[in-house]
Coordinates of N, CA, C and O and ligand atoms in Angstrom, one line a residue:
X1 N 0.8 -1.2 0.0 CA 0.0 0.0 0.0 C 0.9 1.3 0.0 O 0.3 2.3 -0.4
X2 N 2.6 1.3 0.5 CA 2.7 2.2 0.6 C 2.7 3.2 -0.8 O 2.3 2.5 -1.8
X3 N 3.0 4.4 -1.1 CA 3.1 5.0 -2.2 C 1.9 5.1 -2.9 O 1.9 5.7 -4.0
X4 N 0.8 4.6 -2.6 CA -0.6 4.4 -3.1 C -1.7 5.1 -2.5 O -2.8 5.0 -3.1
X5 N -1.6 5.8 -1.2 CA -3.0 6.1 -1.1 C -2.2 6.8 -0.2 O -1.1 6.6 0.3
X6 N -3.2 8.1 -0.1 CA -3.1 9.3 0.7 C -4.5 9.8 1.4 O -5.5 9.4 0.8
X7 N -4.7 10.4 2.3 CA -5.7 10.7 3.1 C -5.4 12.4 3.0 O -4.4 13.1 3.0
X8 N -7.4 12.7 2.7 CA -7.6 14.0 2.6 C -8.8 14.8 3.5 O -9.9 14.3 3.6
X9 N -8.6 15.8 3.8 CA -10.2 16.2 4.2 C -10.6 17.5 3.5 O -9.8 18.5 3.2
X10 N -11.8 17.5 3.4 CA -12.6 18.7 2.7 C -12.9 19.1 3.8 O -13.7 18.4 4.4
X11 N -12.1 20.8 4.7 CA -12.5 21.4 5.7 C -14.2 21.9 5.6 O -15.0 21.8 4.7
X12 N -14.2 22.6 7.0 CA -15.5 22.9 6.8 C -15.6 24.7 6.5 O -16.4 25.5 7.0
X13 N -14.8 25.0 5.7 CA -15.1 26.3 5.0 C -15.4 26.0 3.5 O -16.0 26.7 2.7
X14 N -14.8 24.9 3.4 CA -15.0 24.0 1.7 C -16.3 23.7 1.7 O -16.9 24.1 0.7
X15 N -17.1 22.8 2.8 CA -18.3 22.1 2.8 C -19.4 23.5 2.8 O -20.4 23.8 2.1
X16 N -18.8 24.0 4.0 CA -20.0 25.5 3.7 C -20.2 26.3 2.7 O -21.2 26.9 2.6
X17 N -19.2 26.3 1.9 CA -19.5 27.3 1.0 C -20.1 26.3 -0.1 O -20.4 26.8 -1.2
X18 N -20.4 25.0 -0.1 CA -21.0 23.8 -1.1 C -19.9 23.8 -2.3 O -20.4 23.9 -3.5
X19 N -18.8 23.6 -2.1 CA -18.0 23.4 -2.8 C -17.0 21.4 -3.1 O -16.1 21.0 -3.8
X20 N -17.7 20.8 -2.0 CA -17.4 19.1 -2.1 C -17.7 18.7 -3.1 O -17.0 17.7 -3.4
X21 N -18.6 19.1 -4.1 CA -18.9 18.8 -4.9 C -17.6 18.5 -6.7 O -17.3 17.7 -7.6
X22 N -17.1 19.9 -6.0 CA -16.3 20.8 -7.5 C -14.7 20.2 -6.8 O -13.7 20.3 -7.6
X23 N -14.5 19.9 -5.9 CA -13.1 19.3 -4.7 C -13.4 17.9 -5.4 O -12.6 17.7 -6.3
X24 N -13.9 17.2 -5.3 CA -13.8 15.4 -5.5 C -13.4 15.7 -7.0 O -12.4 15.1 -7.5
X25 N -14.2 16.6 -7.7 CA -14.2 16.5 -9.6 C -12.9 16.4 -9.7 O -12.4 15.4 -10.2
X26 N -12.2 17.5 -9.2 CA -10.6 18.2 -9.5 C -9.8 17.0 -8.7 O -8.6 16.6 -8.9
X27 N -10.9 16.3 -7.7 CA -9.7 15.1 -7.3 C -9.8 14.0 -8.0 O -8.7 13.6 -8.3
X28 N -10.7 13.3 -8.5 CA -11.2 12.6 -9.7 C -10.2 12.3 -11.2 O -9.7 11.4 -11.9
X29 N -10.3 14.1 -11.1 CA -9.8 14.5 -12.9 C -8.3 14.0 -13.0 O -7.9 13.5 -14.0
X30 N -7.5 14.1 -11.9 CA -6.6 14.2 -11.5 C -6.0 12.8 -11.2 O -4.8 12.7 -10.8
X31 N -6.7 11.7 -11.5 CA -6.8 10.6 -11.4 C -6.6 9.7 -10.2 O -6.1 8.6 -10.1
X32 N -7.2 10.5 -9.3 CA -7.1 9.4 -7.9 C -8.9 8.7 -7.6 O -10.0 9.2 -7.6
X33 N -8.6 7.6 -7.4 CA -9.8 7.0 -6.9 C -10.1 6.8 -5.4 O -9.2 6.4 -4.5
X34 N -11.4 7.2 -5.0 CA -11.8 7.3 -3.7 C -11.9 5.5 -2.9 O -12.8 4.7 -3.1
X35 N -11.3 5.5 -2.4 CA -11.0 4.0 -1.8 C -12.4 4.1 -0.2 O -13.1 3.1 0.0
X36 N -12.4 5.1 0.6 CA -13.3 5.4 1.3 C -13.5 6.7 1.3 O -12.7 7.5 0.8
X37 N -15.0 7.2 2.1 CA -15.0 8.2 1.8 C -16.4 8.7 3.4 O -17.5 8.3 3.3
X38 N -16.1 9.3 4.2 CA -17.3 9.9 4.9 C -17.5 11.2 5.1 O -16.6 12.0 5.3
X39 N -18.5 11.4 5.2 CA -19.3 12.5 6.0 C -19.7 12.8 7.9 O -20.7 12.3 8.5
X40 N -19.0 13.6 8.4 CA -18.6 13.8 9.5 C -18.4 14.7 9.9 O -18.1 15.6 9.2
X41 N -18.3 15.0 11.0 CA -18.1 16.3 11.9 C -16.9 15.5 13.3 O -16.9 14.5 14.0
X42 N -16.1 16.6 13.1 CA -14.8 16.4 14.7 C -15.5 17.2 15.8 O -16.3 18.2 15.5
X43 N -15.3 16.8 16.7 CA -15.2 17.5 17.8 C -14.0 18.0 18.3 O -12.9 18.1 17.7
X44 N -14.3 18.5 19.4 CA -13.0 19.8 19.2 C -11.4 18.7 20.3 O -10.3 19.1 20.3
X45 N -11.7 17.4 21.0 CA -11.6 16.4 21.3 C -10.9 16.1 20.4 O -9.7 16.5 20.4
X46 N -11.5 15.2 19.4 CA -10.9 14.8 18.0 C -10.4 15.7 17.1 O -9.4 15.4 16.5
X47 N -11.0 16.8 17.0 CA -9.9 17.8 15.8 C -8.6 17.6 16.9 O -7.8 16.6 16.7
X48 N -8.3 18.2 18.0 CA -7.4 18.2 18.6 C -6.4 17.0 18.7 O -5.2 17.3 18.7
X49 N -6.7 15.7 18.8 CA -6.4 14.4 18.6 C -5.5 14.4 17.2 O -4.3 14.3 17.2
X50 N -6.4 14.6 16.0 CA -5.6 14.4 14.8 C -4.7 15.4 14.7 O -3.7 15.0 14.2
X51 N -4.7 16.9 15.2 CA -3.8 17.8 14.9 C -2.8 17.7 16.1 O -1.9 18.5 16.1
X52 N -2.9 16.8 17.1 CA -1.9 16.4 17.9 C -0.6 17.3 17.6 O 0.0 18.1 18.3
X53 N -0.3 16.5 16.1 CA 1.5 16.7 15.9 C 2.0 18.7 15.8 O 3.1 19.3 15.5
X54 N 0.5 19.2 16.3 CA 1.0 20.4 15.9 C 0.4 20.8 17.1 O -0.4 21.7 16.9
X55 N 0.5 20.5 18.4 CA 0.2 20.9 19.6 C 0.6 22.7 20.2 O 0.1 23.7 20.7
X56 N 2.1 22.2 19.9 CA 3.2 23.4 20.7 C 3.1 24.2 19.4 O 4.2 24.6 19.0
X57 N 1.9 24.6 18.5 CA 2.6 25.5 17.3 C 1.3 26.6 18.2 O 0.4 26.1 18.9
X58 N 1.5 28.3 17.8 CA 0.2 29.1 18.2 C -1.0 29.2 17.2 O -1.9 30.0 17.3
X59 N -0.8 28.3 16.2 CA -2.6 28.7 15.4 C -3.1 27.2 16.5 O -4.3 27.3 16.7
X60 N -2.7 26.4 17.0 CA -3.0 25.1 17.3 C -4.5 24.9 17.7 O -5.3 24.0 17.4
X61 N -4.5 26.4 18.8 CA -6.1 26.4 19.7 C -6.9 26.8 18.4 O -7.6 25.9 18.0
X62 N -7.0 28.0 17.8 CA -7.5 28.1 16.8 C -7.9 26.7 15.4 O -9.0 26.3 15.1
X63 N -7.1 26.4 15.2 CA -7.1 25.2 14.5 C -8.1 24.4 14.7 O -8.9 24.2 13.8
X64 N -8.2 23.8 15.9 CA -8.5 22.9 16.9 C -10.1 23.4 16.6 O -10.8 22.7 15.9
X65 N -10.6 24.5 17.1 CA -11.5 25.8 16.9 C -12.1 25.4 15.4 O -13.2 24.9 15.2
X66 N -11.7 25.6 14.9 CA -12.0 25.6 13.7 C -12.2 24.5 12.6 O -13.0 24.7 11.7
X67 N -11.5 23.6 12.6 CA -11.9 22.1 12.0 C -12.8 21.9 12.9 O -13.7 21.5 12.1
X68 N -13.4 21.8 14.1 CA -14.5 21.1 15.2 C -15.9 22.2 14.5 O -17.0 21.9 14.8
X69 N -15.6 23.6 13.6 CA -17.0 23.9 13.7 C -17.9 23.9 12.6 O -18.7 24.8 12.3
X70 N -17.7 22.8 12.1 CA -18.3 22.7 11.0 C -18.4 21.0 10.3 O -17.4 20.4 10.6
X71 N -18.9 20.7 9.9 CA -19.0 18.8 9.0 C -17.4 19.3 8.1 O -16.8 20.3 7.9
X72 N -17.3 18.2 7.9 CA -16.0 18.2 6.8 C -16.6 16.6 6.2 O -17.5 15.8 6.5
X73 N -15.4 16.6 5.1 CA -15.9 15.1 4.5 C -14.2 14.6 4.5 O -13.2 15.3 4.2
X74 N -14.1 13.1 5.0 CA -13.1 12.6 5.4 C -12.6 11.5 4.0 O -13.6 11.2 3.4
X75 N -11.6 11.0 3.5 CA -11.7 10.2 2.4 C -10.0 9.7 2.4 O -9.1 10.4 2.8
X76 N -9.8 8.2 1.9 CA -8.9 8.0 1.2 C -8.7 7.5 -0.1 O -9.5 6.6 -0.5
X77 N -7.9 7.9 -0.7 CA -7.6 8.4 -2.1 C -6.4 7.1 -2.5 O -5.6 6.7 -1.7
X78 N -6.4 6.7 -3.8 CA -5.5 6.0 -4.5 C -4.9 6.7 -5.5 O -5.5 7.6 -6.0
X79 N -3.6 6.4 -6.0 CA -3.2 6.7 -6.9 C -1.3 6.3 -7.1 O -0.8 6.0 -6.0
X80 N -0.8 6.4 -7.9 CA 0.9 5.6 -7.9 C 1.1 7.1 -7.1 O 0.2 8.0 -7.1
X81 N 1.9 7.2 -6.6 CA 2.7 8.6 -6.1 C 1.5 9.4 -5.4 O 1.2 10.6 -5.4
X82 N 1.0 8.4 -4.7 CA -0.5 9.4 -4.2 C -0.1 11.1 -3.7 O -0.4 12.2 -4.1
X83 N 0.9 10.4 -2.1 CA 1.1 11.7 -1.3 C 1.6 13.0 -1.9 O 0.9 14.0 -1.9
X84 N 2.8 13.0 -2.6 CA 3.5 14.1 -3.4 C 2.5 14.4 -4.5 O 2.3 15.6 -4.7
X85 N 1.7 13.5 -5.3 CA 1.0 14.0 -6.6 C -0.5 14.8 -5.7 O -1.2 15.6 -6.4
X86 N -0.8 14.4 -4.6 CA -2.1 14.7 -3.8 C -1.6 16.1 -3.3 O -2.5 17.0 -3.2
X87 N -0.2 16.5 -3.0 CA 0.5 17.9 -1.9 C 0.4 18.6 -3.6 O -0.1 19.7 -3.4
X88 N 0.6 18.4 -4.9 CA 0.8 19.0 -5.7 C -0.6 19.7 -5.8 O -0.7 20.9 -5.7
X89 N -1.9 18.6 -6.0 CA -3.2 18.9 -6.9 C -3.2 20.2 -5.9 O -3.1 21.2 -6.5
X90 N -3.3 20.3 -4.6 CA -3.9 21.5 -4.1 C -3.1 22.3 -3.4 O -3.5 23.1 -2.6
X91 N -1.9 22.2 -3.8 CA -1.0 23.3 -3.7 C -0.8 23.8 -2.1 O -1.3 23.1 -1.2
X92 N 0.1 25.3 -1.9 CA 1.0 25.2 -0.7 C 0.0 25.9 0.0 O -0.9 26.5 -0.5
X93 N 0.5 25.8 1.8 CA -0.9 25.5 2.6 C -1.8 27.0 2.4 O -3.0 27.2 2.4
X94 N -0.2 28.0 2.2 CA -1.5 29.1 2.3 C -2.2 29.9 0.8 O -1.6 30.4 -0.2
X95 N -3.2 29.9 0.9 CA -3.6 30.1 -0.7 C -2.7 31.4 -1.1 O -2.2 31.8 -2.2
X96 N -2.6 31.8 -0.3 CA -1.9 33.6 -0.9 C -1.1 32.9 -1.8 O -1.5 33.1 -3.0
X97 N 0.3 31.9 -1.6 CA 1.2 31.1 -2.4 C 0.8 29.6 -3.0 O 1.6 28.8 -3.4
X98 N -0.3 29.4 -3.1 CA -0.7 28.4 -4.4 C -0.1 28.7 -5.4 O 0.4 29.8 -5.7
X99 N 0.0 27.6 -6.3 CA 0.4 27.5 -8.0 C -1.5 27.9 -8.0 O -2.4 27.5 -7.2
X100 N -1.7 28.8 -9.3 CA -2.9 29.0 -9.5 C -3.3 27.4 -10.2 O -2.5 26.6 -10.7
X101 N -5.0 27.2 -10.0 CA -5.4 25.7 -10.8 C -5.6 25.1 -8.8 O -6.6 24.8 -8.1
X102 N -4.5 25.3 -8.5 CA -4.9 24.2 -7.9 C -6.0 24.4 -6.6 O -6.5 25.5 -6.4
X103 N -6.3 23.3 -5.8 CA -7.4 23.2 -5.0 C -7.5 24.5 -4.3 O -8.3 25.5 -4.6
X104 N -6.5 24.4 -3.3 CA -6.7 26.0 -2.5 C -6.2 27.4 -3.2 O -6.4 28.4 -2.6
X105 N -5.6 27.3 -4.7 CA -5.9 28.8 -4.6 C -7.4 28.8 -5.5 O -7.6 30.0 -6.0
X106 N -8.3 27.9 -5.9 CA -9.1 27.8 -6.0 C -10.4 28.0 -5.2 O -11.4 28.6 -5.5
X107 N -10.0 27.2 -4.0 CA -11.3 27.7 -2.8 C -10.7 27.6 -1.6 O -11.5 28.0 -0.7
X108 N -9.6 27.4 -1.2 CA -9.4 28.0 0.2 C -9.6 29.4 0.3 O -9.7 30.1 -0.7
X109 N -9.6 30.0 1.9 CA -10.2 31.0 2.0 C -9.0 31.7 3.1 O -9.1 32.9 3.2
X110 N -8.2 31.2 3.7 CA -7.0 31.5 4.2 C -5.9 30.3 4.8 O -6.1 29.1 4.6
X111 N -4.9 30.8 5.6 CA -3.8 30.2 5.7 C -4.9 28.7 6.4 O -5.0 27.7 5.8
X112 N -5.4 29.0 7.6 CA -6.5 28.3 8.2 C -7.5 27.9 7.6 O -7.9 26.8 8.1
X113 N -8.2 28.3 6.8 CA -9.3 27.5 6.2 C -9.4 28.0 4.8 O -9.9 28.9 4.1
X114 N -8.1 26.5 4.7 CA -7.3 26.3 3.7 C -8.1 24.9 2.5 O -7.6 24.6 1.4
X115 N -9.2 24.4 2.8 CA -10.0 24.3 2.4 C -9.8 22.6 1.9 O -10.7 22.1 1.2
X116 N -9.0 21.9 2.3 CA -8.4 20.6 2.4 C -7.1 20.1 2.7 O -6.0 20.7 2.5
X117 N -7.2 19.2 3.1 CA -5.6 18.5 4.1 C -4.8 18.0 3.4 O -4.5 19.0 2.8
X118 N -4.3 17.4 3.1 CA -3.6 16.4 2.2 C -2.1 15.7 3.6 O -1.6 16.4 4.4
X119 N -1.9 14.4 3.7 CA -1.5 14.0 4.2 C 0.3 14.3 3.5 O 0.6 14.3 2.3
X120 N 1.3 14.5 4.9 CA 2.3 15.0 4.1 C 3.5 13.8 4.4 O 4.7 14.2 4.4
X121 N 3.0 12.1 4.6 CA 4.1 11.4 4.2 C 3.5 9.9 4.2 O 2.5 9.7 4.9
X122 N 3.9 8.8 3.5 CA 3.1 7.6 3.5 C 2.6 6.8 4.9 O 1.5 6.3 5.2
X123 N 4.0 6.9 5.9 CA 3.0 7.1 7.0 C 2.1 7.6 7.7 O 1.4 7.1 8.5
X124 N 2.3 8.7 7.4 CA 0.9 9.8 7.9 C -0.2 9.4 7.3 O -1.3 9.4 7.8
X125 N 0.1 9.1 6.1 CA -1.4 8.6 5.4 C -1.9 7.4 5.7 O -3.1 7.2 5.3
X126 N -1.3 6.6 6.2 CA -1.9 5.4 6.9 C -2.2 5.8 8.9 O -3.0 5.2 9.5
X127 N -1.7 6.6 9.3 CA -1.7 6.9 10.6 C -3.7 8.2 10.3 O -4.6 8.0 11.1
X128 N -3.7 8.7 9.8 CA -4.7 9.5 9.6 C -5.7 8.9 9.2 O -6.7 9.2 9.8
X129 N -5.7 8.1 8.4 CA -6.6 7.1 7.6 C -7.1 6.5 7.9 O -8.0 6.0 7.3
X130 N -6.6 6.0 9.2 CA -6.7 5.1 10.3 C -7.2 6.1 11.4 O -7.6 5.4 12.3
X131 N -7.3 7.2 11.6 CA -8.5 7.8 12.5 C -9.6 7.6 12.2 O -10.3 7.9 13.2
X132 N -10.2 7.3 11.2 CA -11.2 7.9 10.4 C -12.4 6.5 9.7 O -13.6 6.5 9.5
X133 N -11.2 5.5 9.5 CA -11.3 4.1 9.0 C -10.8 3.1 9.5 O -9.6 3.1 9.7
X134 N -11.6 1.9 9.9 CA -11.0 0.9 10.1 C -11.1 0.3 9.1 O -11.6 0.6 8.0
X135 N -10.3 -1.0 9.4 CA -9.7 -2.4 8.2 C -9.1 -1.7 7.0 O -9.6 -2.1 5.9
X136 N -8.2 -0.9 7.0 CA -7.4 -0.3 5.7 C -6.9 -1.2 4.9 O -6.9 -1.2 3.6
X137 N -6.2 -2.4 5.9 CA -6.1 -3.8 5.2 C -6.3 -3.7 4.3 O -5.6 -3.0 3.7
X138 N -7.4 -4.3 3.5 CA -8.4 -4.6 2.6 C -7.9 -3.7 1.7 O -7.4 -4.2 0.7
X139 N -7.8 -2.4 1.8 CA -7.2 -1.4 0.6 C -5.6 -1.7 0.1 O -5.2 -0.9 -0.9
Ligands
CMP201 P1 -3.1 21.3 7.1 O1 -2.4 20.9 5.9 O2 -4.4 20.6 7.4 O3 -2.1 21.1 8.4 C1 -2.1 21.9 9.5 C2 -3.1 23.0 9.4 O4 -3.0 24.1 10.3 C3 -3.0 23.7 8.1 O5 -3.4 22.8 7.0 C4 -3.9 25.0 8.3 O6 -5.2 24.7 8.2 C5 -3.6 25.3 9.7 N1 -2.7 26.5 9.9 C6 -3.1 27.6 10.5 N2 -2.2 28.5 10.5 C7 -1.1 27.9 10.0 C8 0.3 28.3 9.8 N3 0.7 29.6 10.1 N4 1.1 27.5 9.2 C9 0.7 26.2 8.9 N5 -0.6 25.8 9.1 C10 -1.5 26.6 9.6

């Protein structure tokens, strides 16, 4: 599995503005296939839990704040070179410095609600993927 599947989320400034729809296409077109895929809301518990690795940073509380206030949609993604080809489709975290096209300088809306996650190493994408999903096995 490694090199094959990456874990993404559609924040909930993406979901609010009803843009899940036009995010899967561009992830789609792009040629990754959705291996799982849910509809969900974190609590601020669990946002906190997943953003763990960024505890000691100061957007952290905010963060935390802000993935918990809204549904997001949770998914893992296939594709050869998933992680690096997945960090490319939607570009760097803050939209101000996106390559234009891609996801977030498309609909993110700032540095924080940046409008999807992209996992940034093959183990992370199994360690995340695995918040979210059980039996990955199978994938
Ligand atoms: P993400 O790729 O999900 O990983 C950490 C998240 O923290 C990031 O996207 C942003 O949503 C958020 N964040 C807020 N402020 C910053 C910052 N200054 N630098 C990096 N990430 C930030």
């Amino acid at each position: 599995m490694a090199g094959k599947v990456t874990f993404t989320m559609i924040k909930p400034d993406a979901v609010e503005s009803n843009n899940i729809g036009a995010i899967l296409q561009k992830i789609n077109e792009a040629g990754f296939r959705i291996l799982a895929m849910k509809y969900t809301k974190l609590n601020s518990e669990s946002a906190g839990q997943f953003y763990a690795v960024h505890k000691e940073r100061p957007f952290y509380g905010d963060l935390v704040k802000y993935m918990s206030s809204g549904p997001i949609v949770a998914a893992i993604l296939e594709k050869d070179n998933a992680v690096a080809d997945f960090r490319d489709l939607i570009g760097a975290t803050d939209p101000a410095k996106a390559a234009p096209g891609t996801i977030r300088a498309l609909f993110a809306k700032s540095i924080e609600a940046n409008a999807v996650h992209g996992s940034d190493s093959d183990e992370n994408a199994l360690i995340e993927g695995s918040f979210f999903f059980s039996q990955l096995e199978r994938f």
